[in-house]
mmCIF file of C-alpha atoms in Angstrom:
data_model
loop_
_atom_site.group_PDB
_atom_site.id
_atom_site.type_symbol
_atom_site.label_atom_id
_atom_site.label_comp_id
_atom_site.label_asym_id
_atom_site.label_seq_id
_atom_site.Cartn_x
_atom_site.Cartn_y
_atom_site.Cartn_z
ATOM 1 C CA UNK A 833 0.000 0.000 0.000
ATOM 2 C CA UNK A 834 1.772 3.615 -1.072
ATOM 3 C CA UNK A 835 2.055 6.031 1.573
ATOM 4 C CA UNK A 836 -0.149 9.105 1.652
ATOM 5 C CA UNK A 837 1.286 11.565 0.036
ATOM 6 C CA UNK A 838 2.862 14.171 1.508
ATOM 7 C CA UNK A 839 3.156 12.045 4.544
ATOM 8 C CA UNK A 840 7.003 11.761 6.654
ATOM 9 C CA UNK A 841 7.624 7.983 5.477
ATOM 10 C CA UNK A 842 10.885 6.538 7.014
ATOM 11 C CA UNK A 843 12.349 2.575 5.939
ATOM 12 C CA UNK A 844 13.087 0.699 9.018
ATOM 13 C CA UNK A 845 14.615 -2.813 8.523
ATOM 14 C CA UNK A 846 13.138 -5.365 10.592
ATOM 15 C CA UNK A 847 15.989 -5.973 12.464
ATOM 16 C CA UNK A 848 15.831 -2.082 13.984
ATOM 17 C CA UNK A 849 12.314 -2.382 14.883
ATOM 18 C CA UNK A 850 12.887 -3.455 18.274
ATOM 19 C CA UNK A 851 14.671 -0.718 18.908
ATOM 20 C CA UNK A 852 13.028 2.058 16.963
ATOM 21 C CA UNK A 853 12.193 3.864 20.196
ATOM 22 C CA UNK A 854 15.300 3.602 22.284
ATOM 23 C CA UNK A 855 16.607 5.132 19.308
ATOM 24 C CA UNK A 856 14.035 8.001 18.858
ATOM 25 C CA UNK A 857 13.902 8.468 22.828
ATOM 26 C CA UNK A 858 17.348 7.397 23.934
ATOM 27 C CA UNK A 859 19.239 9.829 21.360
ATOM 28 C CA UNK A 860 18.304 12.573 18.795
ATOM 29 C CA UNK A 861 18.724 10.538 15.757
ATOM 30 C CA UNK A 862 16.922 11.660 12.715
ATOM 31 C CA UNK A 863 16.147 9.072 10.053
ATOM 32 C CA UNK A 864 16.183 10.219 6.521
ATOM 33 C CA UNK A 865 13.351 9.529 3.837
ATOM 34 C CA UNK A 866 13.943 6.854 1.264
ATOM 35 C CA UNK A 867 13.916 8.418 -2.455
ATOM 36 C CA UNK A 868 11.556 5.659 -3.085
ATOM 37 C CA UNK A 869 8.817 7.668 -0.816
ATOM 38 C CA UNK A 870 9.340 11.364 -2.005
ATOM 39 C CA UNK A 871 6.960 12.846 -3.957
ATOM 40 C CA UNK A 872 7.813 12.505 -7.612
ATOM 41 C CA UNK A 873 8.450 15.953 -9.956
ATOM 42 C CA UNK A 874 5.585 16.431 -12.503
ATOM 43 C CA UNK A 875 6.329 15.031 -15.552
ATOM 44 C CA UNK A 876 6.667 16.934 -18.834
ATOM 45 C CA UNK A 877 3.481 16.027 -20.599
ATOM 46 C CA UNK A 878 1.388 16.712 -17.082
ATOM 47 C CA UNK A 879 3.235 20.501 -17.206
ATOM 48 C CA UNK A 880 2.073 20.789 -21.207
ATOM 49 C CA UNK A 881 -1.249 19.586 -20.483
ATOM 50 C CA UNK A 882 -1.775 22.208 -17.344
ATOM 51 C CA UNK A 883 -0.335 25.131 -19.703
ATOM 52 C CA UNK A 884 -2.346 24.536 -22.276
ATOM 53 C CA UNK A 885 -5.528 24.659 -20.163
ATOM 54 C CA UNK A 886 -4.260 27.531 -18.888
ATOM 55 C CA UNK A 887 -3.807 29.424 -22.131
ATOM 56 C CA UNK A 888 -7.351 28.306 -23.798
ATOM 57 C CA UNK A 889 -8.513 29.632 -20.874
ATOM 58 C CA UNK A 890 -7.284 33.229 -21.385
ATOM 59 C CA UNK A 891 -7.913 32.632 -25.770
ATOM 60 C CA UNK A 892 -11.609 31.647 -24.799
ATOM 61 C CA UNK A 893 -13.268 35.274 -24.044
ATOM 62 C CA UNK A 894 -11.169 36.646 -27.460
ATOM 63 C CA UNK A 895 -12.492 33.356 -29.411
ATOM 64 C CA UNK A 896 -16.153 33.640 -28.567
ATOM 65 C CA UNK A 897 -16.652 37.042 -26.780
ATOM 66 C CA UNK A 898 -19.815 36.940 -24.526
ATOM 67 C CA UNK A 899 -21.389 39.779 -26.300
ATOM 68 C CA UNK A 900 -25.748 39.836 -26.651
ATOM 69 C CA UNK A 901 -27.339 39.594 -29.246
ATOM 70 C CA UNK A 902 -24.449 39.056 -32.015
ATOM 71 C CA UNK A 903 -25.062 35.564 -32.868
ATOM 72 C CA UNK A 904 -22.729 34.269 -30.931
ATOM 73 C CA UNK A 905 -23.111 30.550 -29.580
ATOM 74 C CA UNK A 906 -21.511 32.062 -25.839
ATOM 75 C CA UNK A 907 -23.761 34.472 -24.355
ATOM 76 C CA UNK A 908 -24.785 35.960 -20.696
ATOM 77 C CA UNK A 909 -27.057 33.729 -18.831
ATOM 78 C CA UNK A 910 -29.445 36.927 -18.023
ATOM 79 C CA UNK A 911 -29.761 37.541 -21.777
ATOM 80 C CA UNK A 912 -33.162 36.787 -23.627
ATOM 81 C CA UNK A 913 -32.759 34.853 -26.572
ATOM 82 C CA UNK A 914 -33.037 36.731 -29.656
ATOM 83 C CA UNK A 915 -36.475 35.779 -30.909
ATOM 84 C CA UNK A 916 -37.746 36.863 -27.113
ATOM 85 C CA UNK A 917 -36.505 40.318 -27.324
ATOM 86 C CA UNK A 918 -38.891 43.110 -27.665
ATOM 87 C CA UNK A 919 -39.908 43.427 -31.389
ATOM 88 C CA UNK A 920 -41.494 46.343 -33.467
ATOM 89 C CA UNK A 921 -44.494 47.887 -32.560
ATOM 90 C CA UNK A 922 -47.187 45.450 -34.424
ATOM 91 C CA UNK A 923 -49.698 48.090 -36.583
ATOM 92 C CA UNK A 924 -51.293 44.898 -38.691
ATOM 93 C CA UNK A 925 -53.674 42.137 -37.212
ATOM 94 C CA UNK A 926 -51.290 39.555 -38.022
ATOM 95 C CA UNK A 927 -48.330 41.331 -35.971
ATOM 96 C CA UNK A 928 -50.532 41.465 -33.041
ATOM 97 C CA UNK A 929 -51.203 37.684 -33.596
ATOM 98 C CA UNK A 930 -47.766 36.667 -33.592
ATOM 99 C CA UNK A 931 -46.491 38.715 -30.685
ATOM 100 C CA UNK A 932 -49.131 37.382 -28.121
ATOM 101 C CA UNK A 933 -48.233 33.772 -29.566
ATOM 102 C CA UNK A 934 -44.395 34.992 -28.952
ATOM 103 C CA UNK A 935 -45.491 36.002 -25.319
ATOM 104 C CA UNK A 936 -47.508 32.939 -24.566
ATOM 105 C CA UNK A 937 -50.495 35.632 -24.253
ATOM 106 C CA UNK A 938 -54.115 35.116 -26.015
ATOM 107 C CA UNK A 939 -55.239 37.747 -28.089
ATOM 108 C CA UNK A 940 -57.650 39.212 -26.061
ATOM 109 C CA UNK A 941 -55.490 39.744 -23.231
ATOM 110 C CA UNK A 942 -52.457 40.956 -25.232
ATOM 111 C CA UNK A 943 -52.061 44.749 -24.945
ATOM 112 C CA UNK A 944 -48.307 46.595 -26.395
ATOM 113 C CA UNK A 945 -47.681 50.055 -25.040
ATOM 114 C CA UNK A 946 -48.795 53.187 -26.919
ATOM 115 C CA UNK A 947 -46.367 53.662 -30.048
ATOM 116 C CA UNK A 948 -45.547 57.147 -28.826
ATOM 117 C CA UNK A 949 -41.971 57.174 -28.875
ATOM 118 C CA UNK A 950 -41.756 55.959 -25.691
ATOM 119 C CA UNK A 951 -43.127 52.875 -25.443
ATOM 120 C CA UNK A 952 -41.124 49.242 -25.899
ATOM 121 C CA UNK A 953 -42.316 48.011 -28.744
ATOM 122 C CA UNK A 954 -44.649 44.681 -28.854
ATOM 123 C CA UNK A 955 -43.868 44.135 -25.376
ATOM 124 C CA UNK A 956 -47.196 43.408 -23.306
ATOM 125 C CA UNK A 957 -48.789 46.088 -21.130
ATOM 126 C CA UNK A 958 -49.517 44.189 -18.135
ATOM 127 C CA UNK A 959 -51.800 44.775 -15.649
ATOM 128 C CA UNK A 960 -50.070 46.861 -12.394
ATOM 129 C CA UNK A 961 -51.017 43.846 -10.015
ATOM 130 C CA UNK A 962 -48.271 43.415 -7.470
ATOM 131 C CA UNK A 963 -47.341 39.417 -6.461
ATOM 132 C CA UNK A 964 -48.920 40.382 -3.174
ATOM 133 C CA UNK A 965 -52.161 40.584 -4.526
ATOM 134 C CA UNK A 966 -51.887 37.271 -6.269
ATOM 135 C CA UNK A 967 -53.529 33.681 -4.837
ATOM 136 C CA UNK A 968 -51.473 32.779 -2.148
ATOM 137 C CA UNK A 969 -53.133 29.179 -2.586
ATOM 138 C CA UNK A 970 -52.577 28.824 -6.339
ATOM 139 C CA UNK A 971 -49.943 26.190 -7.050
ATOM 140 C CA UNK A 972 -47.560 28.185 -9.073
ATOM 141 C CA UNK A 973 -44.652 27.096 -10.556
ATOM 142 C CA UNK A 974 -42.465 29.512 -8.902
ATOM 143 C CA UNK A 975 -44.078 29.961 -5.337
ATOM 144 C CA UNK A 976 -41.767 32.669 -4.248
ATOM 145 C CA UNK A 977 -42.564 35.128 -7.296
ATOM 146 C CA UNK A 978 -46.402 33.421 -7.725
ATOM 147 C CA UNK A 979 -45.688 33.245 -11.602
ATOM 148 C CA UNK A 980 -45.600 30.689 -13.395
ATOM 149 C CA UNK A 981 -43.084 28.844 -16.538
ATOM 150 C CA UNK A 982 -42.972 31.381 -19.263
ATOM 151 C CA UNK A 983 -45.226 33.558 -18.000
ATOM 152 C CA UNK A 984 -44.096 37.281 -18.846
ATOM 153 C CA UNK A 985 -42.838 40.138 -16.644
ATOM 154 C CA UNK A 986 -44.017 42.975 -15.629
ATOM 155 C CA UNK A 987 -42.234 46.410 -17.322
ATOM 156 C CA UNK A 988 -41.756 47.182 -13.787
ATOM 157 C CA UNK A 989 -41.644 43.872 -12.334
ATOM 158 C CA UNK A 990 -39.022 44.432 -9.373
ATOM 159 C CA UNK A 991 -41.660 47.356 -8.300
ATOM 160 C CA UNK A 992 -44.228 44.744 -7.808
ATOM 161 C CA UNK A 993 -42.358 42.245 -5.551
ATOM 162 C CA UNK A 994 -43.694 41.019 -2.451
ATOM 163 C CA UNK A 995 -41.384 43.459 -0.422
ATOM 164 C CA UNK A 996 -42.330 46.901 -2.614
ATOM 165 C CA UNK A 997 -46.192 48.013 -3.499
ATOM 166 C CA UNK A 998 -48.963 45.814 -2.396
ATOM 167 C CA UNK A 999 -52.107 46.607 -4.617
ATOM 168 C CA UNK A 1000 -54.648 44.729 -3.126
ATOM 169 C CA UNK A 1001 -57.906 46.103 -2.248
ATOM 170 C CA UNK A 1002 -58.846 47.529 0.923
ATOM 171 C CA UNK A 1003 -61.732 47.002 2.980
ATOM 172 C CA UNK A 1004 -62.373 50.783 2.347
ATOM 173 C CA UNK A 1005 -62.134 51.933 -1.198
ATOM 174 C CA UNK A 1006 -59.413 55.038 -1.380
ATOM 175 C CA UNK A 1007 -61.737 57.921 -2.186
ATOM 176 C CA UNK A 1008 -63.932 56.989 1.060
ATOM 177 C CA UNK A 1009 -60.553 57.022 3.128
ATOM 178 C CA UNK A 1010 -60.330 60.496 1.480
ATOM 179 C CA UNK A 1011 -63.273 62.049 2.676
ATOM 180 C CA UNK A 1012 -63.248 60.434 5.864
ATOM 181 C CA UNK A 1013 -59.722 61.900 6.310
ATOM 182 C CA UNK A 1014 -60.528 65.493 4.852
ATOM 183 C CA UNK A 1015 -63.463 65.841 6.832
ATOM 184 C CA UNK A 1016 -62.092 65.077 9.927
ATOM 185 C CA UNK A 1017 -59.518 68.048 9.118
ATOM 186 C CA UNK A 1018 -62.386 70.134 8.324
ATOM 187 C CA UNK A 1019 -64.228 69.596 11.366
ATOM 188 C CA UNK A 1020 -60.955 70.277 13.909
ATOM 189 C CA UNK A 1021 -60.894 73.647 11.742
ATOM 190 C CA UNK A 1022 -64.160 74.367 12.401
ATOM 191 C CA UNK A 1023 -63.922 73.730 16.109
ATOM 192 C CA UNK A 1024 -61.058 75.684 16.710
ATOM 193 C CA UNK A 1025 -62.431 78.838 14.721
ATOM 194 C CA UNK A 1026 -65.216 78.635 17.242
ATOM 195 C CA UNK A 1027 -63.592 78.591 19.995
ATOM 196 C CA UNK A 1028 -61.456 81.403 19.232
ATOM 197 C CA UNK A 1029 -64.431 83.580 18.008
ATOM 198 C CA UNK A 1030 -67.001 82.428 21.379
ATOM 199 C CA UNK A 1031 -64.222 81.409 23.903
ATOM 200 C CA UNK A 1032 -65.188 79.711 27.240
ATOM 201 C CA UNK A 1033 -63.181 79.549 30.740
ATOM 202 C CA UNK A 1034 -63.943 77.727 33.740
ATOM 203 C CA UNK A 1035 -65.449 80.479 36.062
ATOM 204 C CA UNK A 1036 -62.495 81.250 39.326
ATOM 205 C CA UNK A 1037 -62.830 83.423 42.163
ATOM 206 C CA UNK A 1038 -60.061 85.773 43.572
ATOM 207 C CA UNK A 1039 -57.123 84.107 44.937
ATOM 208 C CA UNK A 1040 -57.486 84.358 48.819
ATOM 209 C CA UNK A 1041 -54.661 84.865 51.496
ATOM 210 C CA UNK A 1042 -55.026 84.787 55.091
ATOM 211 C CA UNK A 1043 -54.982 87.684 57.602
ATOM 212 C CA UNK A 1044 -57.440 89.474 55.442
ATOM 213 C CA UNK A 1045 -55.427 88.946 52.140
ATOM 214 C CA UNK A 1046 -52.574 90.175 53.991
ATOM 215 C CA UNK A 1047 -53.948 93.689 54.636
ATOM 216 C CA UNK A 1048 -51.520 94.990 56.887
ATOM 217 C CA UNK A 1049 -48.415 93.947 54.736
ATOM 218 C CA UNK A 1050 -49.778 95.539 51.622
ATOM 219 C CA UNK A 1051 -52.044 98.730 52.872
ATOM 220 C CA UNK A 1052 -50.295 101.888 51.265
ATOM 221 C CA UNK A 1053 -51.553 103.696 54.595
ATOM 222 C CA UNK A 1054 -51.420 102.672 58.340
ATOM 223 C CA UNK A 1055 -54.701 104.357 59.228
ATOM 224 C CA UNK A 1056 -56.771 102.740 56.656
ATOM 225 C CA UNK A 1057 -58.992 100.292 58.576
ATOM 226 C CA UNK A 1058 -58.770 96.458 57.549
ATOM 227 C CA UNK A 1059 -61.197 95.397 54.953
ATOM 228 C CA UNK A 1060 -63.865 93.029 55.562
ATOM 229 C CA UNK A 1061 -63.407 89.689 55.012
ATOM 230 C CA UNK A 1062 -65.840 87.457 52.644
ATOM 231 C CA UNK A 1063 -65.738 84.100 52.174
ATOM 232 C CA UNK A 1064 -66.515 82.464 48.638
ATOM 233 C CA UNK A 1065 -68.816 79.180 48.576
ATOM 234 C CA UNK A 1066 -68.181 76.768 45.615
#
């Protein structure tokens, strides 16, 4: 059985076996490696055989560049294939035909953007329905996206992810929330015109101190006789 390589393989004869350890522990001997158990140089055609993957590697990208779109039989793994790429806007009957067939849409349900310069061609206008807002029961081929195999993309499909804009309805439509909300403003407004045109305090009496609200301390005269005191009743 051949040693593992790398391993520290020394040749004992049998005859030094015995006393392998009185040698290792009695006195700092060090045994040599036999050449048999070295590792062995690569050979010449193993050297021309790593170079040469080595250079086709480095030729490769100036062989068949990785460019879209240019025919080439290498190309980017997020590239569309060229007969999935948006198209020409489709003006005939026949155009719109064979773009929802190229979009795995029916014809009733496919819809390109306006051709006013900037639209994107034949590519479907899909309805703004975020995955949110899709059956969470459905079985759909990808369950983390709730699409399904060839199914196309939204324009702005990363805007309708489950962590962006949810459009699904609310129990209260958005133009009820709006009045509800605006009148509410209005009707603080109202109150606090109100109370600034007919104000309203809670009714106090003079603040009392004792020794006839400390008469003697404040009279601007000594003759002037103490006042009379009154009590208040709440």
């Amino acid at each position: 059985m051949a040693p593992p390589h790398g391993a520290n393989c020394f040749r004992v004869s049998p005859e030094d076996s015995g006393s392998l350890s009185g040698k290792l522990y009695g006195r700092p001997e060090i045994l040599q490696p036999s050449a048999s158990t070295r590792r062995p140089p690569l050979t010449d055609a193993m050297a021309a055989v790593v170079a040469l993957g080595r250079l086709r590697a480095v030729l490769r990208p100036l062989a068949c560049p990785l460019t879209p779109g240019h025919g080439s039989s290498s190309r980017l793994a997020s590239d569309l294939p060229k007969h999935l790429l948006p198209g020409a806007y489709p003006k005939t009957p026949e155009e719109q035909a064979a773009a929802s067939k190229k979009y795995n849409l029916t014809l009733e349900d496919y819809k390109p953007y306006a051709d006013d310069g900037l639209g994107y061609g034949d590519y479907p206008k899909l309805p703004d329905q975020s995955t949110e807002e899709k059956n969470p029961w459905y079985e759909w081929d990808y369950p983390d996206m709730r699409r399904n195999f060839g199914e196309p993309l939204h324009r702005s499909f990363d805007l309708y992810v489950r962590t962006r804009v949810d459009t699904s309805p609310t129990p209260v439509s958005w133009h009820i929330m709006k009045r509800y909300f605006w009148g509410f403003i209005g009707l603080m407004l109202f109150m606090g015109f109100v109370g600034e045109m007919f104000p309203a305090y809670q009714p106090v009496g003079p603040k009392q101190f004792p020794y006839h609200n400390t008469y003697l301390e404040h009279r601007p005269d000594l003759n002037i006789k103490p006042l009379s005191e009154k009590h208040y009743e709440i």
